[in-house]
Amino acid sequence: MLLAVFLVITALFVVLGIIFASGKGANLIAGYNTASREEKAQTNEKKLLKAMSVLMFVLAGCFLVSASSELFHIKLLIWIGQALFVVVLIAGLVYLNTGNRFKK
């Protein structure tokens, strides 16, 4: 049962990654979808979507590590996968929100 949950979550992250990689789905990014037209005009949407797609694929990989715990019957892999998820998520959010990387 836990394997199915991890695989469904992984699939959701992969689908989001594909949507972002295709250059669509900017309205799914919190903060960007509520920005004014002027702020959106100053943002390089293509670079932002590419960075978000990479983040989604890496987060999906973290859930695959957790899912592998059910396949190999090693409970430690759940904790490793979840710890990786938290670290990647925090690092990704810091990267995305600092440095004005996505300004035109």
mmCIF file of C-alpha atoms in Angstrom:
data_model
loop_
_atom_site.group_PDB
_atom_site.id
_atom_site.type_symbol
_atom_site.label_atom_id
_atom_site.label_comp_id
_atom_site.label_asym_id
_atom_site.label_seq_id
_atom_site.Cartn_x
_atom_site.Cartn_y
_atom_site.Cartn_z
ATOM 1 C CA MET A 1 0.000 0.000 0.000
ATOM 2 C CA LEU A 2 2.785 2.409 0.905
ATOM 3 C CA LEU A 3 4.490 1.648 -2.391
ATOM 4 C CA ALA A 4 1.360 2.736 -4.266
ATOM 5 C CA VAL A 5 1.209 6.014 -2.336
ATOM 6 C CA PHE A 6 4.846 6.806 -3.072
ATOM 7 C CA LEU A 7 4.426 5.935 -6.752
ATOM 8 C CA VAL A 8 1.318 8.122 -7.105
ATOM 9 C CA ILE A 9 3.140 11.071 -5.537
ATOM 10 C CA THR A 10 6.145 10.394 -7.776
ATOM 11 C CA ALA A 11 3.867 10.361 -10.815
ATOM 12 C CA LEU A 12 2.360 13.709 -9.794
ATOM 13 C CA PHE A 13 5.797 15.282 -9.543
ATOM 14 C CA VAL A 14 6.804 13.807 -12.910
ATOM 15 C CA VAL A 15 3.628 15.136 -14.554
ATOM 16 C CA LEU A 16 4.280 18.601 -13.090
ATOM 17 C CA GLY A 17 7.882 18.390 -14.298
ATOM 18 C CA ILE A 18 6.720 17.548 -17.817
ATOM 19 C CA ILE A 19 4.210 20.398 -17.792
ATOM 20 C CA PHE A 20 6.849 22.883 -16.657
ATOM 21 C CA ALA A 21 9.456 21.502 -19.080
ATOM 22 C CA SER A 22 7.045 21.988 -21.974
ATOM 23 C CA GLY A 23 6.875 25.701 -21.167
ATOM 24 C CA LYS A 24 3.363 25.610 -19.779
ATOM 25 C CA GLY A 25 1.912 25.754 -16.293
ATOM 26 C CA ALA A 26 3.346 29.045 -15.095
ATOM 27 C CA ASN A 27 -0.005 29.702 -13.453
ATOM 28 C CA LEU A 28 0.664 26.695 -11.188
ATOM 29 C CA ILE A 29 3.658 28.397 -9.568
ATOM 30 C CA ALA A 30 2.669 30.042 -6.306
ATOM 31 C CA GLY A 31 3.728 33.667 -6.225
ATOM 32 C CA TYR A 32 4.099 33.930 -9.950
ATOM 33 C CA ASN A 33 0.396 33.435 -10.582
ATOM 34 C CA THR A 34 -0.462 36.241 -8.132
ATOM 35 C CA ALA A 35 2.152 38.668 -9.437
ATOM 36 C CA SER A 36 1.062 41.807 -11.231
ATOM 37 C CA ARG A 37 1.424 42.117 -14.990
ATOM 38 C CA GLU A 38 4.401 44.431 -14.485
ATOM 39 C CA GLU A 39 6.184 41.884 -12.286
ATOM 40 C CA LYS A 40 5.431 39.097 -14.741
ATOM 41 C CA ALA A 41 6.790 41.215 -17.591
ATOM 42 C CA GLN A 42 10.094 41.535 -15.705
ATOM 43 C CA THR A 43 10.418 37.764 -15.175
ATOM 44 C CA ASN A 44 12.027 35.357 -17.619
ATOM 45 C CA GLU A 45 9.228 32.796 -17.607
ATOM 46 C CA LYS A 46 11.132 30.256 -19.698
ATOM 47 C CA LYS A 47 14.040 30.087 -17.229
ATOM 48 C CA LEU A 48 11.654 29.934 -14.273
ATOM 49 C CA LEU A 49 9.721 27.031 -15.795
ATOM 50 C CA LYS A 50 12.941 25.172 -16.607
ATOM 51 C CA ALA A 51 14.166 25.527 -13.012
ATOM 52 C CA MET A 52 10.795 24.396 -11.677
ATOM 53 C CA SER A 53 10.793 21.350 -13.964
ATOM 54 C CA VAL A 54 14.231 20.315 -12.716
ATOM 55 C CA LEU A 55 13.056 20.743 -9.119
ATOM 56 C CA MET A 56 9.965 18.595 -9.766
ATOM 57 C CA PHE A 57 12.022 15.803 -11.343
ATOM 58 C CA VAL A 58 14.521 15.800 -8.467
ATOM 59 C CA LEU A 59 11.690 15.709 -5.916
ATOM 60 C CA ALA A 60 10.188 12.768 -7.825
ATOM 61 C CA GLY A 61 13.541 11.016 -7.506
ATOM 62 C CA CYS A 62 13.472 11.542 -3.756
ATOM 63 C CA PHE A 63 10.103 9.824 -3.587
ATOM 64 C CA LEU A 64 11.472 6.967 -5.694
ATOM 65 C CA VAL A 65 14.134 6.429 -3.036
ATOM 66 C CA SER A 66 11.346 6.183 -0.462
ATOM 67 C CA ALA A 67 9.365 3.841 -2.712
ATOM 68 C CA SER A 68 12.386 1.577 -3.111
ATOM 69 C CA SER A 69 12.202 0.855 0.613
ATOM 70 C CA GLU A 70 9.106 -1.235 -0.046
ATOM 71 C CA LEU A 71 10.778 -3.109 -2.891
ATOM 72 C CA PHE A 72 13.970 -3.914 -0.989
ATOM 73 C CA HIS A 73 12.357 -4.149 2.480
ATOM 74 C CA ILE A 74 14.797 -1.625 3.937
ATOM 75 C CA LYS A 75 12.872 0.803 6.140
ATOM 76 C CA LEU A 76 15.857 3.158 6.373
ATOM 77 C CA LEU A 77 15.311 4.111 2.715
ATOM 78 C CA ILE A 78 11.998 5.772 3.619
ATOM 79 C CA TRP A 79 13.779 8.113 5.998
ATOM 80 C CA ILE A 80 16.625 8.744 3.579
ATOM 81 C CA GLY A 81 14.176 9.581 0.785
ATOM 82 C CA GLN A 82 12.139 11.897 2.986
ATOM 83 C CA ALA A 83 15.258 13.619 4.337
ATOM 84 C CA LEU A 84 16.470 14.112 0.759
ATOM 85 C CA PHE A 85 13.054 15.508 -0.141
ATOM 86 C CA VAL A 86 13.202 18.112 2.652
ATOM 87 C CA VAL A 87 16.796 19.109 1.856
ATOM 88 C CA VAL A 88 16.121 19.386 -1.890
ATOM 89 C CA LEU A 89 12.898 21.302 -1.312
ATOM 90 C CA ILE A 90 14.506 23.852 1.008
ATOM 91 C CA ALA A 91 17.555 24.253 -1.231
ATOM 92 C CA GLY A 92 15.332 24.570 -4.300
ATOM 93 C CA LEU A 93 13.134 27.208 -2.712
ATOM 94 C CA VAL A 94 16.152 29.204 -1.588
ATOM 95 C CA TYR A 95 17.643 28.960 -5.076
ATOM 96 C CA LEU A 96 14.405 29.994 -6.769
ATOM 97 C CA ASN A 97 13.733 32.931 -4.472
ATOM 98 C CA THR A 98 17.176 34.523 -4.187
ATOM 99 C CA GLY A 99 19.609 36.168 -6.545
ATOM 100 C CA ASN A 100 17.168 37.628 -9.081
ATOM 101 C CA ARG A 101 17.987 34.711 -11.382
ATOM 102 C CA PHE A 102 14.797 35.006 -13.349
ATOM 103 C CA LYS A 103 14.729 38.737 -14.036
ATOM 104 C CA LYS A 104 14.935 39.870 -17.646
#
